[in-house]
Amino acid sequence: MGGDHGLSVGSAGERLIQERAGTVERAERFYRQQVLPALNEQMEEFVGRQEMMFVSTADALGHCDCTFRAGPAGFVSVLAPGRLAWPEYRGNGVMASVGNLVENPNVGLLFVDFFKDVIGLHVNGHATVASDVEMRRDHPQLPADQVPGRRPERWVNVFVEEAYIHCAKHIPRLRKVTAEERAWGTDDVRRKGGDYFGAAAAMLGTLGR
């Protein structure tokens, strides 16, 4: 949505398309009834028990990236109704999301509960990045990772501007796997997916021509 709550909810593009599609009244009702400028208690509780989220960012030129983050319930910490944070680990070294946030702090989060309530929550806002040392100094209550030897390198802080429901329609109900079926924190190339989509093999083939 990306609206400025000091003026109105919803972007100029949204308003334009609503006018063309004849959905202004329906959209206004949604903005009025569902879009909040911070998390309410129900939203805080919802975030606190989620084990996954989708993160969307864009660089200064508007080139977009959408990624996935997961961890034990509570891996996203609600620091205040208008602020939440999550840890960033070593990963593949690309740092696409954090790199985008350095250029463009706007961020969109989507939490989806596929297992219990089958509902979603959008959180839009702007972000800052801080080191693990800095975050734990200012917020000693942050959870510690239970995987031995694994510590966050940095944290992303999101200052909430919009929070609203993603309706249950078409969200599938899924089954949780057991802990033995997952591989939290693994460095095993095969268990991480290896070259599942054949990108590395294709590049090697191109270089070999």
mmCIF file of N, CA and C in Angstrom, residues 17-93:
data_model
loop_
_atom_site.group_PDB
_atom_site.id
_atom_site.type_symbol
_atom_site.label_atom_id
_atom_site.label_comp_id
_atom_site.label_asym_id
_atom_site.label_seq_id
_atom_site.Cartn_x
_atom_site.Cartn_y
_atom_site.Cartn_z
ATOM 1 N N ILE A 17 -6.053 3.256 -9.792
ATOM 2 C CA ILE A 17 -6.647 2.007 -10.274
ATOM 3 C C ILE A 17 -8.016 1.779 -9.646
ATOM 4 N N GLN A 18 -8.186 2.169 -8.391
ATOM 5 C CA GLN A 18 -9.505 2.052 -7.750
ATOM 6 C C GLN A 18 -10.554 2.868 -8.498
ATOM 7 N N GLU A 19 -10.172 4.082 -8.899
ATOM 8 C CA GLU A 19 -11.091 4.928 -9.663
ATOM 9 C C GLU A 19 -11.465 4.253 -10.976
ATOM 10 N N ARG A 20 -10.462 3.708 -11.664
ATOM 11 C CA ARG A 20 -10.720 3.076 -12.964
ATOM 12 C C ARG A 20 -11.561 1.821 -12.826
ATOM 13 N N ALA A 21 -11.342 1.076 -11.713
ATOM 14 C CA ALA A 21 -12.041 -0.207 -11.540
ATOM 15 C C ALA A 21 -13.361 -0.078 -10.791
ATOM 16 N N GLY A 22 -13.637 1.112 -10.283
ATOM 17 C CA GLY A 22 -14.882 1.311 -9.551
ATOM 18 C C GLY A 22 -14.894 0.659 -8.178
ATOM 19 N N THR A 23 -13.717 0.582 -7.523
ATOM 20 C CA THR A 23 -13.643 -0.085 -6.213
ATOM 21 C C THR A 23 -13.340 0.887 -5.073
ATOM 22 N N VAL A 24 -13.507 2.188 -5.308
ATOM 23 C CA VAL A 24 -13.132 3.183 -4.302
ATOM 24 C C VAL A 24 -13.852 2.942 -2.980
ATOM 25 N N GLU A 25 -15.152 2.731 -3.012
ATOM 26 C CA GLU A 25 -15.924 2.548 -1.779
ATOM 27 C C GLU A 25 -15.465 1.303 -1.027
ATOM 28 N N ARG A 26 -15.230 0.212 -1.760
ATOM 29 C CA ARG A 26 -14.786 -1.029 -1.124
ATOM 30 C C ARG A 26 -13.390 -0.855 -0.518
ATOM 31 N N ALA A 27 -12.520 -0.168 -1.244
ATOM 32 C CA ALA A 27 -11.168 0.066 -0.739
ATOM 33 C C ALA A 27 -11.189 0.950 0.498
ATOM 34 N N GLU A 28 -11.998 1.990 0.481
ATOM 35 C CA GLU A 28 -12.095 2.887 1.639
ATOM 36 C C GLU A 28 -12.564 2.132 2.875
ATOM 37 N N ARG A 29 -13.493 1.220 2.677
ATOM 38 C CA ARG A 29 -13.989 0.423 3.802
ATOM 39 C C ARG A 29 -12.871 -0.446 4.376
ATOM 40 N N PHE A 30 -12.043 -1.024 3.494
ATOM 41 C CA PHE A 30 -10.920 -1.837 3.960
ATOM 42 C C PHE A 30 -9.907 -0.976 4.702
ATOM 43 N N TYR A 31 -9.533 0.163 4.118
ATOM 44 C CA TYR A 31 -8.593 1.059 4.794
ATOM 45 C C TYR A 31 -9.101 1.438 6.185
ATOM 46 N N ARG A 32 -10.388 1.783 6.253
ATOM 47 C CA ARG A 32 -10.976 2.280 7.498
ATOM 48 C C ARG A 32 -11.075 1.191 8.563
ATOM 49 N N GLN A 33 -11.392 -0.025 8.142
ATOM 50 C CA GLN A 33 -11.672 -1.094 9.099
ATOM 51 C C GLN A 33 -10.484 -1.999 9.396
ATOM 52 N N GLN A 34 -9.502 -2.071 8.491
ATOM 53 C CA GLN A 34 -8.463 -3.093 8.626
ATOM 54 C C GLN A 34 -7.025 -2.569 8.710
ATOM 55 N N VAL A 35 -6.740 -1.395 8.198
ATOM 56 C CA VAL A 35 -5.354 -0.926 8.125
ATOM 57 C C VAL A 35 -5.010 -0.101 9.367
ATOM 58 N N LEU A 36 -4.014 -0.571 10.121
ATOM 59 C CA LEU A 36 -3.571 0.106 11.335
ATOM 60 C C LEU A 36 -2.167 0.668 11.141
ATOM 61 N N PRO A 37 -1.815 1.751 11.857
ATOM 62 C CA PRO A 37 -0.473 2.329 11.750
ATOM 63 C C PRO A 37 0.555 1.637 12.645
ATOM 64 N N ALA A 38 0.124 0.650 13.425
ATOM 65 C CA ALA A 38 1.018 -0.123 14.296
ATOM 66 C C ALA A 38 0.332 -1.450 14.606
ATOM 67 N N LEU A 39 1.072 -2.379 15.188
ATOM 68 C CA LEU A 39 0.496 -3.673 15.539
ATOM 69 C C LEU A 39 -0.410 -3.530 16.753
ATOM 70 N N ASN A 40 -1.577 -4.165 16.721
ATOM 71 C CA ASN A 40 -2.394 -4.265 17.932
ATOM 72 C C ASN A 40 -2.014 -5.536 18.684
ATOM 73 N N GLU A 41 -2.667 -5.798 19.805
ATOM 74 C CA GLU A 41 -2.275 -6.944 20.635
ATOM 75 C C GLU A 41 -2.419 -8.264 19.893
ATOM 76 N N GLN A 42 -3.510 -8.412 19.125
ATOM 77 C CA GLN A 42 -3.708 -9.653 18.372
ATOM 78 C C GLN A 42 -2.610 -9.851 17.333
ATOM 79 N N MET A 43 -2.202 -8.785 16.684
ATOM 80 C CA MET A 43 -1.129 -8.879 15.694
ATOM 81 C C MET A 43 0.203 -9.208 16.354
ATOM 82 N N GLU A 44 0.476 -8.607 17.500
ATOM 83 C CA GLU A 44 1.720 -8.908 18.224
ATOM 84 C C GLU A 44 1.771 -10.387 18.594
ATOM 85 N N GLU A 45 0.666 -10.918 19.077
ATOM 86 C CA GLU A 45 0.617 -12.339 19.449
ATOM 87 C C GLU A 45 0.807 -13.217 18.220
ATOM 88 N N PHE A 46 0.207 -12.825 17.110
ATOM 89 C CA PHE A 46 0.317 -13.578 15.870
ATOM 90 C C PHE A 46 1.769 -13.637 15.410
ATOM 91 N N VAL A 47 2.436 -12.478 15.354
ATOM 92 C CA VAL A 47 3.844 -12.426 14.937
ATOM 93 C C VAL A 47 4.705 -13.270 15.871
ATOM 94 N N GLY A 48 4.419 -13.225 17.170
ATOM 95 C CA GLY A 48 5.231 -13.927 18.150
ATOM 96 C C GLY A 48 5.213 -15.435 18.030
ATOM 97 N N ARG A 49 4.247 -15.989 17.319
ATOM 98 C CA ARG A 49 4.213 -17.447 17.166
ATOM 99 C C ARG A 49 4.463 -17.911 15.731
ATOM 100 N N GLN A 50 4.830 -16.982 14.852
ATOM 101 C CA GLN A 50 5.115 -17.374 13.474
ATOM 102 C C GLN A 50 6.535 -17.908 13.323
ATOM 103 N N GLU A 51 6.700 -18.867 12.414
ATOM 104 C CA GLU A 51 7.990 -19.487 12.154
ATOM 105 C C GLU A 51 8.525 -19.147 10.762
ATOM 106 N N MET A 52 7.823 -18.280 10.040
ATOM 107 C CA MET A 52 8.283 -17.919 8.698
ATOM 108 C C MET A 52 7.673 -16.586 8.292
ATOM 109 N N MET A 53 8.337 -15.931 7.350
ATOM 110 C CA MET A 53 7.778 -14.720 6.744
ATOM 111 C C MET A 53 8.439 -14.494 5.389
ATOM 112 N N PHE A 54 7.778 -13.709 4.563
ATOM 113 C CA PHE A 54 8.305 -13.293 3.276
ATOM 114 C C PHE A 54 8.678 -11.816 3.382
ATOM 115 N N VAL A 55 9.843 -11.451 2.822
ATOM 116 C CA VAL A 55 10.376 -10.097 2.945
ATOM 117 C C VAL A 55 10.570 -9.513 1.551
ATOM 118 N N SER A 56 9.986 -8.343 1.301
ATOM 119 C CA SER A 56 10.172 -7.688 0.009
ATOM 120 C C SER A 56 10.916 -6.375 0.198
ATOM 121 N N THR A 57 11.916 -6.158 -0.654
ATOM 122 C CA THR A 57 12.724 -4.936 -0.634
ATOM 123 C C THR A 57 12.966 -4.488 -2.067
ATOM 124 N N ALA A 58 13.494 -3.284 -2.216
ATOM 125 C CA ALA A 58 13.876 -2.783 -3.534
ATOM 126 C C ALA A 58 15.081 -1.875 -3.369
ATOM 127 N N ASP A 59 15.926 -1.810 -4.398
ATOM 128 C CA ASP A 59 17.081 -0.914 -4.314
ATOM 129 C C ASP A 59 16.668 0.502 -4.698
ATOM 130 N N ALA A 60 17.628 1.397 -4.791
ATOM 131 C CA ALA A 60 17.325 2.807 -5.047
ATOM 132 C C ALA A 60 16.669 3.021 -6.406
ATOM 133 N N LEU A 61 16.893 2.099 -7.354
ATOM 134 C CA LEU A 61 16.296 2.216 -8.682
ATOM 135 C C LEU A 61 14.947 1.518 -8.786
ATOM 136 N N GLY A 62 14.520 0.870 -7.693
ATOM 137 C CA GLY A 62 13.235 0.186 -7.696
ATOM 138 C C GLY A 62 13.304 -1.269 -8.109
ATOM 139 N N HIS A 63 14.503 -1.809 -8.342
ATOM 140 C CA HIS A 63 14.638 -3.224 -8.664
ATOM 141 C C HIS A 63 14.328 -4.046 -7.408
ATOM 142 N N CYS A 64 13.423 -4.980 -7.538
ATOM 143 C CA CYS A 64 12.839 -5.649 -6.369
ATOM 144 C C CYS A 64 13.500 -6.985 -6.050
ATOM 145 N N ASP A 65 13.346 -7.380 -4.794
ATOM 146 C CA ASP A 65 13.779 -8.699 -4.342
ATOM 147 C C ASP A 65 12.755 -9.178 -3.326
ATOM 148 N N CYS A 66 12.388 -10.433 -3.408
ATOM 149 C CA CYS A 66 11.500 -11.038 -2.422
ATOM 150 C C CYS A 66 12.188 -12.278 -1.881
ATOM 151 N N THR A 67 12.260 -12.401 -0.569
ATOM 152 C CA THR A 67 12.966 -13.520 0.026
ATOM 153 C C THR A 67 12.151 -14.103 1.165
ATOM 154 N N PHE A 68 12.668 -15.180 1.734
ATOM 155 C CA PHE A 68 11.982 -15.951 2.765
ATOM 156 C C PHE A 68 12.867 -16.008 3.993
ATOM 157 N N ARG A 69 12.274 -15.840 5.155
ATOM 158 C CA ARG A 69 12.980 -15.988 6.417
ATOM 159 C C ARG A 69 12.200 -16.938 7.308
ATOM 160 N N ALA A 70 12.928 -17.757 8.065
ATOM 161 C CA ALA A 70 12.263 -18.719 8.945
ATOM 162 C C ALA A 70 13.115 -18.966 10.176
ATOM 163 N N GLY A 71 12.487 -19.464 11.210
ATOM 164 C CA GLY A 71 13.170 -19.773 12.461
ATOM 165 C C GLY A 71 12.170 -20.299 13.462
ATOM 166 N N PRO A 72 12.592 -20.547 14.679
ATOM 167 C CA PRO A 72 11.649 -21.004 15.705
ATOM 168 C C PRO A 72 10.626 -19.918 16.008
ATOM 169 N N ALA A 73 9.482 -20.317 16.532
ATOM 170 C CA ALA A 73 8.439 -19.347 16.886
ATOM 171 C C ALA A 73 9.039 -18.232 17.727
ATOM 172 N N GLY A 74 8.760 -17.000 17.359
ATOM 173 C CA GLY A 74 9.327 -15.865 18.069
ATOM 174 C C GLY A 74 10.636 -15.369 17.490
ATOM 175 N N PHE A 75 11.076 -15.919 16.342
ATOM 176 C CA PHE A 75 12.342 -15.450 15.767
ATOM 177 C C PHE A 75 12.226 -13.994 15.313
ATOM 178 N N VAL A 76 11.009 -13.554 15.027
ATOM 179 C CA VAL A 76 10.760 -12.132 14.814
ATOM 180 C C VAL A 76 10.297 -11.550 16.147
ATOM 181 N N SER A 77 11.066 -10.626 16.681
ATOM 182 C CA SER A 77 10.766 -10.051 17.995
ATOM 183 C C SER A 77 9.963 -8.772 17.852
ATOM 184 N N VAL A 78 8.866 -8.678 18.590
ATOM 185 C CA VAL A 78 8.092 -7.439 18.647
ATOM 186 C C VAL A 78 8.668 -6.605 19.782
ATOM 187 N N LEU A 79 9.366 -5.532 19.449
ATOM 188 C CA LEU A 79 10.014 -4.683 20.442
ATOM 189 C C LEU A 79 9.072 -3.610 20.973
ATOM 190 N N ALA A 80 8.072 -3.273 20.166
ATOM 191 C CA ALA A 80 7.057 -2.292 20.536
ATOM 192 C C ALA A 80 5.940 -2.422 19.506
ATOM 193 N N PRO A 81 4.746 -1.869 19.764
ATOM 194 C CA PRO A 81 3.680 -1.962 18.758
ATOM 195 C C PRO A 81 4.088 -1.435 17.391
ATOM 196 N N GLY A 82 5.023 -0.487 17.377
ATOM 197 C CA GLY A 82 5.458 0.077 16.113
ATOM 198 C C GLY A 82 6.826 -0.367 15.661
ATOM 199 N N ARG A 83 7.355 -1.447 16.262
ATOM 200 C CA ARG A 83 8.707 -1.871 15.890
ATOM 201 C C ARG A 83 8.878 -3.364 16.085
ATOM 202 N N LEU A 84 9.472 -4.016 15.097
ATOM 203 C CA LEU A 84 9.850 -5.422 15.225
ATOM 204 C C LEU A 84 11.229 -5.635 14.613
ATOM 205 N N ALA A 85 11.827 -6.777 14.933
ATOM 206 C CA ALA A 85 13.196 -7.039 14.472
ATOM 207 C C ALA A 85 13.406 -8.529 14.267
ATOM 208 N N TRP A 86 14.278 -8.865 13.332
ATOM 209 C CA TRP A 86 14.648 -10.268 13.149
ATOM 210 C C TRP A 86 16.148 -10.388 12.888
ATOM 211 N N PRO A 87 16.728 -11.554 13.188
ATOM 212 C CA PRO A 87 18.171 -11.746 13.022
ATOM 213 C C PRO A 87 18.538 -12.152 11.604
ATOM 214 N N GLU A 88 19.712 -11.712 11.171
ATOM 215 C CA GLU A 88 20.282 -12.108 9.887
ATOM 216 C C GLU A 88 21.548 -12.914 10.149
ATOM 217 N N TYR A 89 21.652 -14.083 9.495
ATOM 218 C CA TYR A 89 22.786 -14.984 9.713
ATOM 219 C C TYR A 89 23.741 -14.946 8.525
ATOM 220 N N ARG A 90 24.726 -15.828 8.535
ATOM 221 C CA ARG A 90 25.808 -15.814 7.538
ATOM 222 C C ARG A 90 25.276 -15.969 6.118
ATOM 223 N N GLY A 91 24.424 -16.928 5.868
ATOM 224 C CA GLY A 91 23.809 -17.107 4.563
ATOM 225 C C GLY A 91 24.806 -17.337 3.443
ATOM 226 N N ASN A 92 24.409 -16.950 2.225
ATOM 227 C CA ASN A 92 25.252 -17.179 1.051
ATOM 228 C C ASN A 92 26.190 -16.010 0.753
ATOM 229 N N GLY A 93 26.163 -14.989 1.605
ATOM 230 C CA GLY A 93 27.061 -13.855 1.431
ATOM 231 C C GLY A 93 26.577 -12.784 0.479
#
